[in-house]
PDB file of C-alpha atoms in Angstrom:
ATOM      1  CA  MET Z1419      -6.959   3.188 -17.200  1.00 77.00           C
ATOM      2  CA  ASN Z1420      -7.236   0.036 -19.458  1.00 88.00           C
ATOM      3  CA  ASN Z1421      -5.088  -1.891 -18.586  1.00 96.00           C
ATOM      4  CA  THR Z1422      -2.143  -3.394 -16.740  1.00 98.00           C
ATOM      5  CA  ILE Z1423       0.625  -1.447 -16.253  1.00 98.00           C
ATOM      6  CA  LYS Z1424       4.589  -4.445 -17.580  1.00 98.00           C
ATOM      7  CA  PHE Z1425       6.776  -4.300 -16.307  1.00 98.00           C
ATOM      8  CA  ASN Z1426      10.745  -6.724 -15.942  1.00 98.00           C
ATOM      9  CA  ALA Z1427      10.066  -8.867 -13.174  1.00 98.00           C
ATOM     10  CA  ARG Z1428      12.593 -11.160 -13.776  1.00 98.00           C
ATOM     11  CA  LYS Z1429      11.559 -14.731 -11.851  1.00 98.00           C
ATOM     12  CA  THR Z1430       9.360 -13.278  -9.557  1.00 98.00           C
ATOM     13  CA  LYS Z1431       5.815 -13.688  -9.757  1.00 98.00           C
ATOM     14  CA  LEU Z1432       2.476 -11.200  -9.688  1.00 98.00           C
ATOM     15  CA  ILE Z1433      -0.334 -11.850  -7.630  1.00 99.00           C
ATOM     16  CA  ALA Z1434      -2.972  -9.553  -8.111  1.00 99.00           C
ATOM     17  CA  HIS Z1435      -4.011  -7.709  -4.927  1.00 98.00           C
ATOM     18  CA  ARG Z1436      -7.939  -8.399  -4.477  1.00 98.00           C
ATOM     19  CA  GLY Z1437      -8.497  -9.709  -8.010  1.00 98.00           C
ATOM     20  CA  LEU Z1438      -7.768  -7.478  -9.987  1.00 98.00           C
ATOM     21  CA  SER Z1439      -8.624  -4.093  -8.363  1.00 98.00           C
ATOM     22  CA  GLY Z1440      -7.095  -1.588 -10.378  1.00 98.00           C
ATOM     23  CA  LEU Z1441      -8.883  -2.359 -13.215  1.00 98.00           C
ATOM     24  CA  GLU Z1442     -12.020  -3.684 -11.357  1.00 98.00           C
ATOM     25  CA  LYS Z1443     -13.547  -3.437  -8.445  1.00 98.00           C
ATOM     26  CA  GLU Z1444     -11.810  -4.934  -6.186  1.00 98.00           C
ATOM     27  CA  ASN Z1445     -12.826  -8.293  -4.125  1.00 98.00           C
ATOM     28  CA  THR Z1446     -15.693  -9.465  -6.726  1.00 98.00           C
ATOM     29  CA  CYS Z1447     -16.256 -12.070  -9.280  1.00 98.00           C
ATOM     30  CA  ALA Z1448     -15.272  -9.482 -11.957  1.00 98.00           C
ATOM     31  CA  ALA Z1449     -11.968  -8.707 -10.267  1.00 98.00           C
ATOM     32  CA  PHE Z1450     -10.892 -12.639  -9.926  1.00 99.00           C
ATOM     33  CA  VAL Z1451     -11.918 -12.602 -14.156  1.00 98.00           C
ATOM     34  CA  ALA Z1452     -10.252 -10.380 -14.497  1.00 98.00           C
ATOM     35  CA  ALA Z1453      -6.503 -11.373 -13.614  1.00 98.00           C
ATOM     36  CA  GLY Z1454      -7.652 -15.179 -14.356  1.00 98.00           C
ATOM     37  CA  ASN Z1455      -8.354 -14.282 -18.328  1.00 98.00           C
ATOM     38  CA  ARG Z1456      -3.597 -12.195 -17.417  1.00 98.00           C
ATOM     39  CA  SER Z1457      -0.098 -13.587 -16.939  1.00 98.00           C
ATOM     40  CA  TYR Z1458      -1.151 -13.340 -12.884  1.00 98.00           C
ATOM     41  CA  TYR Z1459       1.072 -16.764 -10.875  1.00 98.00           C
ATOM     42  CA  GLY Z1460      -2.284 -15.933  -7.691  1.00 98.00           C
ATOM     43  CA  ILE Z1461      -5.748 -13.615  -7.020  1.00 99.00           C
ATOM     44  CA  GLU Z1462      -5.614 -12.497  -3.500  1.00 99.00           C
ATOM     45  CA  THR Z1463      -8.833 -12.006  -1.014  1.00 99.00           C
ATOM     46  CA  ASP Z1464     -10.351 -11.650   1.456  1.00 98.00           C
ATOM     47  CA  ILE Z1465     -12.341 -14.049   3.892  1.00 98.00           C
ATOM     48  CA  HIS Z1466     -14.559 -12.903   6.884  1.00 98.00           C
ATOM     49  CA  LYS Z1467     -17.115 -15.042   9.240  1.00 98.00           C
ATOM     50  CA  THR Z1468     -20.266 -14.054   9.187  1.00 98.00           C
ATOM     51  CA  GLY Z1469     -23.867 -13.392  11.279  1.00 97.00           C
ATOM     52  CA  ASN Z1470     -24.666 -16.939  11.018  1.00 97.00           C
ATOM     53  CA  GLY Z1471     -22.072 -18.836  11.135  1.00 95.00           C
ATOM     54  CA  ASN Z1472     -20.714 -18.283   6.979  1.00 98.00           C
ATOM     55  CA  PHE Z1473     -17.850 -16.860   4.923  1.00 98.00           C
ATOM     56  CA  ILE Z1474     -18.010 -14.547   2.635  1.00 98.00           C
ATOM     57  CA  ILE Z1475     -15.672 -12.763  -0.153  1.00 98.00           C
ATOM     58  CA  ILE Z1476     -14.729  -9.187   2.039  1.00 98.00           C
ATOM     59  CA  HIS Z1477     -11.619  -6.773   3.451  1.00 98.00           C
ATOM     60  CA  ASP Z1478     -13.561  -4.272   5.340  1.00 98.00           C
ATOM     61  CA  SER Z1479     -15.226  -5.225   9.119  1.00 98.00           C
ATOM     62  CA  THR Z1480     -18.202  -2.942   7.498  1.00 98.00           C
ATOM     63  CA  THR Z1481     -19.604  -2.531   3.907  1.00 98.00           C
ATOM     64  CA  ILE Z1482     -19.055   1.093   3.816  1.00 98.00           C
ATOM     65  CA  ARG Z1483     -16.782   1.376   1.630  1.00 98.00           C
ATOM     66  CA  VAL Z1484     -17.244  -0.588  -0.919  1.00 98.00           C
ATOM     67  CA  ALA Z1485     -21.126  -0.183  -0.921  1.00 98.00           C
ATOM     68  CA  GLY Z1486     -22.110   2.509   0.584  1.00 97.00           C
ATOM     69  CA  ASP Z1487     -24.165   1.265   2.899  1.00 94.00           C
ATOM     70  CA  ASN Z1488     -22.938   1.189   7.186  1.00 96.00           C
ATOM     71  CA  VAL Z1489     -24.013  -3.157   7.033  1.00 98.00           C
ATOM     72  CA  ASN Z1490     -20.931  -4.916  10.380  1.00 98.00           C
ATOM     73  CA  VAL Z1491     -20.373  -8.644   8.386  1.00 98.00           C
ATOM     74  CA  GLU Z1492     -19.507  -9.944  11.398  1.00 97.00           C
ATOM     75  CA  GLU Z1493     -23.291  -9.631  12.822  1.00 98.00           C
ATOM     76  CA  THR Z1494     -25.568  -9.699   9.715  1.00 98.00           C
ATOM     77  CA  THR Z1495     -26.995 -14.189   7.340  1.00 98.00           C
ATOM     78  CA  TYR Z1496     -24.366 -14.191   3.895  1.00 98.00           C
ATOM     79  CA  GLU Z1497     -28.050 -14.500   2.899  1.00 98.00           C
ATOM     80  CA  THR Z1498     -28.226 -10.855   4.013  1.00 98.00           C
ATOM     81  CA  LEU Z1499     -24.659  -9.799   3.061  1.00 98.00           C
ATOM     82  CA  ARG Z1500     -24.929 -11.558  -0.385  1.00 98.00           C
ATOM     83  CA  GLN Z1501     -28.101  -9.074  -1.440  1.00 97.00           C
ATOM     84  CA  ILE Z1502     -25.752  -6.553  -1.055  1.00 98.00           C
ATOM     85  CA  ARG Z1503     -24.669  -4.082  -4.606  1.00 98.00           C
ATOM     86  CA  LEU Z1504     -22.209  -2.344  -4.759  1.00 98.00           C
ATOM     87  CA  LEU Z1505     -20.548   0.445  -5.664  1.00 98.00           C
ATOM     88  CA  ASN Z1506     -18.235   0.371  -9.289  1.00 97.00           C
ATOM     89  CA  ARG Z1507     -15.153   2.448  -9.237  1.00 95.00           C
ATOM     90  CA  SER Z1508     -16.813   4.730  -9.802  1.00 94.00           C
ATOM     91  CA  GLY Z1509     -19.337   5.291  -7.467  1.00 96.00           C
ATOM     92  CA  ILE Z1510     -22.104   4.260  -8.644  1.00 96.00           C
ATOM     93  CA  LYS Z1511     -24.693   1.432  -8.217  1.00 96.00           C
ATOM     94  CA  ASP Z1512     -25.158   0.247 -11.797  1.00 95.00           C
ATOM     95  CA  ARG Z1513     -23.904  -3.080 -11.946  1.00 96.00           C
ATOM     96  CA  ALA Z1514     -25.801  -6.106 -11.243  1.00 94.00           C
ATOM     97  CA  ASP Z1515     -23.141  -8.731 -10.959  1.00 96.00           C
ATOM     98  CA  LEU Z1516     -20.885  -6.653  -8.358  1.00 98.00           C
ATOM     99  CA  HIS Z1517     -22.046  -8.423  -5.207  1.00 98.00           C
ATOM    100  CA  LEU Z1518     -19.609 -10.190  -2.385  1.00 98.00           C
ATOM    101  CA  PRO Z1519     -18.812 -13.193  -3.692  1.00 98.00           C
ATOM    102  CA  SER Z1520     -18.728 -16.444  -1.444  1.00 98.00           C
ATOM    103  CA  LEU Z1521     -15.435 -18.323  -0.559  1.00 98.00           C
ATOM    104  CA  GLU Z1522     -16.822 -21.175  -2.979  1.00 98.00           C
ATOM    105  CA  GLU Z1523     -17.384 -18.785  -6.633  1.00 98.00           C
ATOM    106  CA  TYR Z1524     -13.743 -16.904  -5.233  1.00 99.00           C
ATOM    107  CA  ILE Z1525     -11.611 -20.871  -5.106  1.00 99.00           C
ATOM    108  CA  SER Z1526     -13.811 -22.402  -8.398  1.00 98.00           C
ATOM    109  CA  ILE Z1527     -12.274 -18.866 -10.415  1.00 99.00           C
ATOM    110  CA  CYS Z1528      -9.084 -19.923  -9.106  1.00 99.00           C
ATOM    111  CA  LYS Z1529      -9.293 -22.913  -9.996  1.00 98.00           C
ATOM    112  CA  GLN Z1530     -10.819 -21.995 -14.152  1.00 98.00           C
ATOM    113  CA  TYR Z1531      -8.008 -20.534 -13.809  1.00 98.00           C
ATOM    114  CA  GLU Z1532      -4.870 -22.254 -12.714  1.00 98.00           C
ATOM    115  CA  LYS Z1533      -4.867 -19.395 -10.736  1.00 99.00           C
ATOM    116  CA  ILE Z1534      -2.547 -19.511  -7.131  1.00 99.00           C
ATOM    117  CA  ALA Z1535      -5.287 -18.547  -4.338  1.00 99.00           C
ATOM    118  CA  VAL Z1536      -4.465 -16.360  -1.857  1.00 99.00           C
ATOM    119  CA  LEU Z1537      -6.592 -15.791   1.339  1.00 99.00           C
ATOM    120  CA  GLU Z1538      -6.336 -13.524   3.530  1.00 98.00           C
ATOM    121  CA  LEU Z1539      -8.356 -14.829   6.981  1.00 98.00           C
ATOM    122  CA  LYS Z1540      -9.438 -11.243   8.273  1.00 97.00           C
ATOM    123  CA  THR Z1541     -10.457 -11.841  11.828  1.00 94.00           C
ATOM    124  CA  ASP Z1542      -9.255 -14.929  14.627  1.00 93.00           C
ATOM    125  CA  PHE Z1543     -10.668 -17.460  13.457  1.00 97.00           C
ATOM    126  CA  THR Z1544     -11.890 -20.993  15.490  1.00 97.00           C
ATOM    127  CA  PRO Z1545      -9.967 -24.138  15.177  1.00 98.00           C
ATOM    128  CA  GLU Z1546     -13.460 -25.507  13.490  1.00 98.00           C
ATOM    129  CA  GLN Z1547     -14.421 -22.215  11.271  1.00 98.00           C
ATOM    130  CA  ILE Z1548     -10.252 -23.013  10.149  1.00 98.00           C
ATOM    131  CA  ARG Z1549     -11.624 -27.050   9.143  1.00 98.00           C
ATOM    132  CA  GLU Z1550     -14.614 -26.099   8.234  1.00 98.00           C
ATOM    133  CA  ILE Z1551     -12.760 -23.067   5.381  1.00 98.00           C
ATOM    134  CA  ILE Z1552     -10.533 -25.523   4.712  1.00 98.00           C
ATOM    135  CA  ASP Z1553     -12.874 -28.781   4.205  1.00 98.00           C
ATOM    136  CA  ARG Z1554     -15.044 -26.801   1.661  1.00 98.00           C
ATOM    137  CA  ILE Z1555     -11.728 -25.971  -0.184  1.00 98.00           C
ATOM    138  CA  GLU Z1556     -10.757 -29.807  -0.727  1.00 98.00           C
ATOM    139  CA  ALA Z1557     -14.208 -30.361  -1.312  1.00 98.00           C
ATOM    140  CA  LEU Z1558     -13.843 -27.915  -4.765  1.00 98.00           C
ATOM    141  CA  ASP Z1559     -10.708 -30.623  -4.889  1.00 98.00           C
ATOM    142  CA  TYR Z1560      -8.067 -26.949  -4.842  1.00 98.00           C
ATOM    143  CA  ILE Z1561      -7.290 -27.214  -0.697  1.00 98.00           C
ATOM    144  CA  ASP Z1562      -3.102 -27.668  -2.190  1.00 98.00           C
ATOM    145  CA  GLY Z1563      -4.237 -24.540  -4.716  1.00 98.00           C
ATOM    146  CA  VAL Z1564      -3.882 -22.133  -1.385  1.00 99.00           C
ATOM    147  CA  VAL Z1565      -2.184 -20.239   0.216  1.00 99.00           C
ATOM    148  CA  PHE Z1566      -3.517 -19.362   3.872  1.00 99.00           C
ATOM    149  CA  ILE Z1567      -2.346 -15.546   4.912  1.00 98.00           C
ATOM    150  CA  SER Z1568      -2.923 -13.254   7.988  1.00 98.00           C
ATOM    151  CA  PHE Z1569      -1.836 -11.254  10.380  1.00 98.00           C
ATOM    152  CA  ILE Z1570      -2.882 -13.338  13.125  1.00 98.00           C
ATOM    153  CA  TYR Z1571       0.016 -16.206  14.077  1.00 98.00           C
ATOM    154  CA  ASP Z1572      -1.628 -18.190  16.064  1.00 98.00           C
ATOM    155  CA  THR Z1573      -4.539 -18.667  13.176  1.00 98.00           C
ATOM    156  CA  LEU Z1574      -1.731 -19.611  10.838  1.00 98.00           C
ATOM    157  CA  LEU Z1575      -0.563 -22.684  13.550  1.00 98.00           C
ATOM    158  CA  LYS Z1576      -4.401 -23.379  12.975  1.00 98.00           C
ATOM    159  CA  VAL Z1577      -4.015 -23.818   9.526  1.00 98.00           C
ATOM    160  CA  ARG Z1578      -1.332 -25.845  10.318  1.00 98.00           C
ATOM    161  CA  GLU Z1579      -3.429 -27.909  13.378  1.00 97.00           C
ATOM    162  CA  TYR Z1580      -5.201 -29.686  10.303  1.00 97.00           C
ATOM    163  CA  ARG Z1581      -3.010 -29.699   8.033  1.00 98.00           C
ATOM    164  CA  PRO Z1582       0.124 -29.159   8.790  1.00 98.00           C
ATOM    165  CA  ASN Z1583       2.196 -28.660   5.234  1.00 97.00           C
ATOM    166  CA  GLN Z1584      -0.704 -26.058   4.404  1.00 98.00           C
ATOM    167  CA  ARG Z1585       1.086 -23.874   2.670  1.00 98.00           C
ATOM    168  CA  CYS Z1586       1.149 -20.230   5.331  1.00 98.00           C
ATOM    169  CA  GLN Z1587       2.257 -16.162   5.282  1.00 98.00           C
ATOM    170  CA  TRP Z1588       2.122 -14.064   8.072  1.00 98.00           C
ATOM    171  CA  LEU Z1589       1.499 -10.608   6.581  1.00 98.00           C
ATOM    172  CA  GLN Z1590       3.714  -7.853   9.242  1.00 97.00           C
ATOM    173  CA  GLY Z1591       4.350  -3.936   8.371  1.00 97.00           C
ATOM    174  CA  LYS Z1592       7.619  -4.516   9.236  1.00 96.00           C
ATOM    175  CA  MET Z1593       9.037  -7.685  10.687  1.00 94.00           C
ATOM    176  CA  LYS Z1594      12.032  -8.926  12.670  1.00 92.00           C
ATOM    177  CA  GLU Z1595      15.244 -11.101  12.451  1.00 92.00           C
ATOM    178  CA  ARG Z1596      13.740 -12.664  15.769  1.00 94.00           C
ATOM    179  CA  ASP Z1597      10.701 -12.839  13.858  1.00 96.00           C
ATOM    180  CA  ILE Z1598      11.950 -14.246  10.619  1.00 96.00           C
ATOM    181  CA  CYS Z1599      13.552 -16.951  13.251  1.00 96.00           C
ATOM    182  CA  ARG Z1600      10.591 -18.051  14.857  1.00 97.00           C
ATOM    183  CA  LEU Z1601       9.062 -18.280  10.890  1.00 98.00           C
ATOM    184  CA  ALA Z1602      11.970 -19.938   9.969  1.00 98.00           C
ATOM    185  CA  ALA Z1603      11.673 -22.829  13.060  1.00 97.00           C
ATOM    186  CA  ASP Z1604       7.005 -22.910  12.000  1.00 98.00           C
ATOM    187  CA  LYS Z1605       7.873 -22.831   8.169  1.00 98.00           C
ATOM    188  CA  ILE Z1606       5.656 -20.315   7.348  1.00 98.00           C
ATOM    189  CA  ASP Z1607       7.098 -17.609   4.199  1.00 98.00           C
ATOM    190  CA  VAL Z1608       6.853 -14.516   4.618  1.00 98.00           C
ATOM    191  CA  ASP Z1609       4.432 -12.028   3.214  1.00 98.00           C
ATOM    192  CA  ILE Z1610       5.521  -7.976   4.191  1.00 98.00           C
ATOM    193  CA  CYS Z1611       4.736  -4.657   3.494  1.00 98.00           C
ATOM    194  CA  TRP Z1612       8.077  -3.884   0.912  1.00 98.00           C
ATOM    195  CA  THR Z1613       8.821  -0.144   2.334  1.00 98.00           C
ATOM    196  CA  ASP Z1614      10.552  -2.860   4.943  1.00 98.00           C
ATOM    197  CA  LEU Z1615      12.009  -4.645   2.294  1.00 98.00           C
ATOM    198  CA  THR Z1616      15.932  -3.858   1.712  1.00 98.00           C
ATOM    199  CA  LYS Z1617      18.481  -6.420   0.048  1.00 98.00           C
ATOM    200  CA  LYS Z1618      19.669  -7.285   2.744  1.00 97.00           C
ATOM    201  CA  LYS Z1619      16.353  -8.385   3.945  1.00 97.00           C
ATOM    202  CA  VAL Z1620      15.572 -10.675   1.030  1.00 98.00           C
ATOM    203  CA  GLU Z1621      19.152 -12.526   0.946  1.00 98.00           C
ATOM    204  CA  MET Z1622      18.352 -13.582   5.230  1.00 97.00           C
ATOM    205  CA  ILE Z1623      14.698 -14.344   4.623  1.00 98.00           C
ATOM    206  CA  HIS Z1624      15.963 -16.874   2.277  1.00 98.00           C
ATOM    207  CA  LYS Z1625      18.936 -17.509   3.464  1.00 98.00           C
ATOM    208  CA  LYS Z1626      16.014 -18.660   6.628  1.00 97.00           C
ATOM    209  CA  GLY Z1627      14.680 -21.463   3.844  1.00 98.00           C
ATOM    210  CA  LEU Z1628      11.441 -19.548   3.766  1.00 98.00           C
ATOM    211  CA  GLU Z1629      10.390 -16.825   0.818  1.00 98.00           C
ATOM    212  CA  VAL Z1630       9.420 -13.619   0.280  1.00 98.00           C
ATOM    213  CA  ASN Z1631       5.413 -12.113  -0.779  1.00 98.00           C
ATOM    214  CA  CYS Z1632       5.524  -8.001  -1.054  1.00 98.00           C
ATOM    215  CA  TRP Z1633       2.777  -5.434  -0.704  1.00 98.00           C
ATOM    216  CA  THR Z1634       1.113  -3.141  -1.922  1.00 98.00           C
ATOM    217  CA  VAL Z1635       3.687  -2.391  -5.193  1.00 98.00           C
ATOM    218  CA  ASP Z1636       1.781  -0.762  -8.016  1.00 98.00           C
ATOM    219  CA  ASN Z1637       5.116   1.493  -9.102  1.00 98.00           C
ATOM    220  CA  PRO Z1638       6.831  -0.613 -11.844  1.00 98.00           C
ATOM    221  CA  GLU Z1639      10.337   1.497 -11.453  1.00 98.00           C
ATOM    222  CA  THR Z1640       9.955  -0.226  -6.687  1.00 98.00           C
ATOM    223  CA  ALA Z1641       8.908  -3.073  -8.308  1.00 98.00           C
ATOM    224  CA  GLU Z1642      11.322  -3.419 -11.150  1.00 98.00           C
ATOM    225  CA  MET Z1643      14.176  -2.819  -8.259  1.00 98.00           C
ATOM    226  CA  LEU Z1644      12.091  -5.121  -5.514  1.00 98.00           C
ATOM    227  CA  ALA Z1645      12.472  -8.477  -8.065  1.00 98.00           C
ATOM    228  CA  SER Z1646      16.549  -7.540  -8.562  1.00 98.00           C
ATOM    229  CA  TRP Z1647      16.541  -7.668  -5.230  1.00 98.00           C
ATOM    230  CA  GLY Z1648      14.437 -11.344  -5.230  1.00 98.00           C
ATOM    231  CA  VAL Z1649      11.806 -11.002  -4.050  1.00 98.00           C
ATOM    232  CA  ASP Z1650       9.336 -14.883  -4.772  1.00 99.00           C
ATOM    233  CA  TYR Z1651       5.999 -11.949  -4.877  1.00 99.00           C
ATOM    234  CA  ILE Z1652       5.443  -9.338  -5.759  1.00 99.00           C
ATOM    235  CA  THR Z1653       1.337  -8.598  -5.078  1.00 99.00           C
ATOM    236  CA  SER Z1654      -0.223  -5.114  -6.874  1.00 98.00           C
ATOM    237  CA  ASN Z1655      -3.549  -3.861  -7.844  1.00 98.00           C
ATOM    238  CA  ILE Z1656      -2.549  -3.204 -11.387  1.00 98.00           C
ATOM    239  CA  LEU Z1657       1.611  -4.202 -12.145  1.00 98.00           C
ATOM    240  CA  GLU Z1658       1.528  -7.939 -14.242  1.00 98.00           C
ATOM    241  CA  ALA Z1659       4.788  -9.729 -15.494  1.00 98.00           C
ATOM    242  CA  GLU Z1660       5.841  -8.204 -19.433  1.00 95.00           C
TER     243      GLU Z1660
END
């Protein structure tokens, strides 16, 4: 595929999933820049802690899927992880620019292109680690451009302990009404698998004063349906608003 797939997004904003991963290798600077050069509202990525207390951008807990080398991320030093060359989208190691980005590289690209950084906290970070991540982003003067997302609710509460008004979204495959009430009380927005959504559920979430982000939508007809329901954000590998 040589370009994005455009669709009528209405008022819905688009988030590039792991960067523009439908065109470039996921979670690389190349994917972030590709999204930055297009109309996306935000660029999503994933952060893990390393074996020596640093942070690295990668989705999985090991490097085998993206690099072919089976290295455990949280048992390996940042310096070693940075030296690993990644496979291209065809499964070949032929590009020197494909490596695991640092937190600072990701945030700097989002800042340069004026995109919201949608940062998924992949593990149960300690309060001290959360504080360090936030401090590093603040040092780049871009914390107001960041939305933290996580499947781990307590991790988002740790973010809020340090920055009470920080934008956060709770990732879920399925969400019950009692979950939505909890989110409303904590003012944490919804980030949900699109298959669990109905127009009625979107309306119920909005009535609680929350925003709805849905993932991962690559079919334009599905995306147009969700946009017609009024979802606030669609996270996609390849779709772009026309």
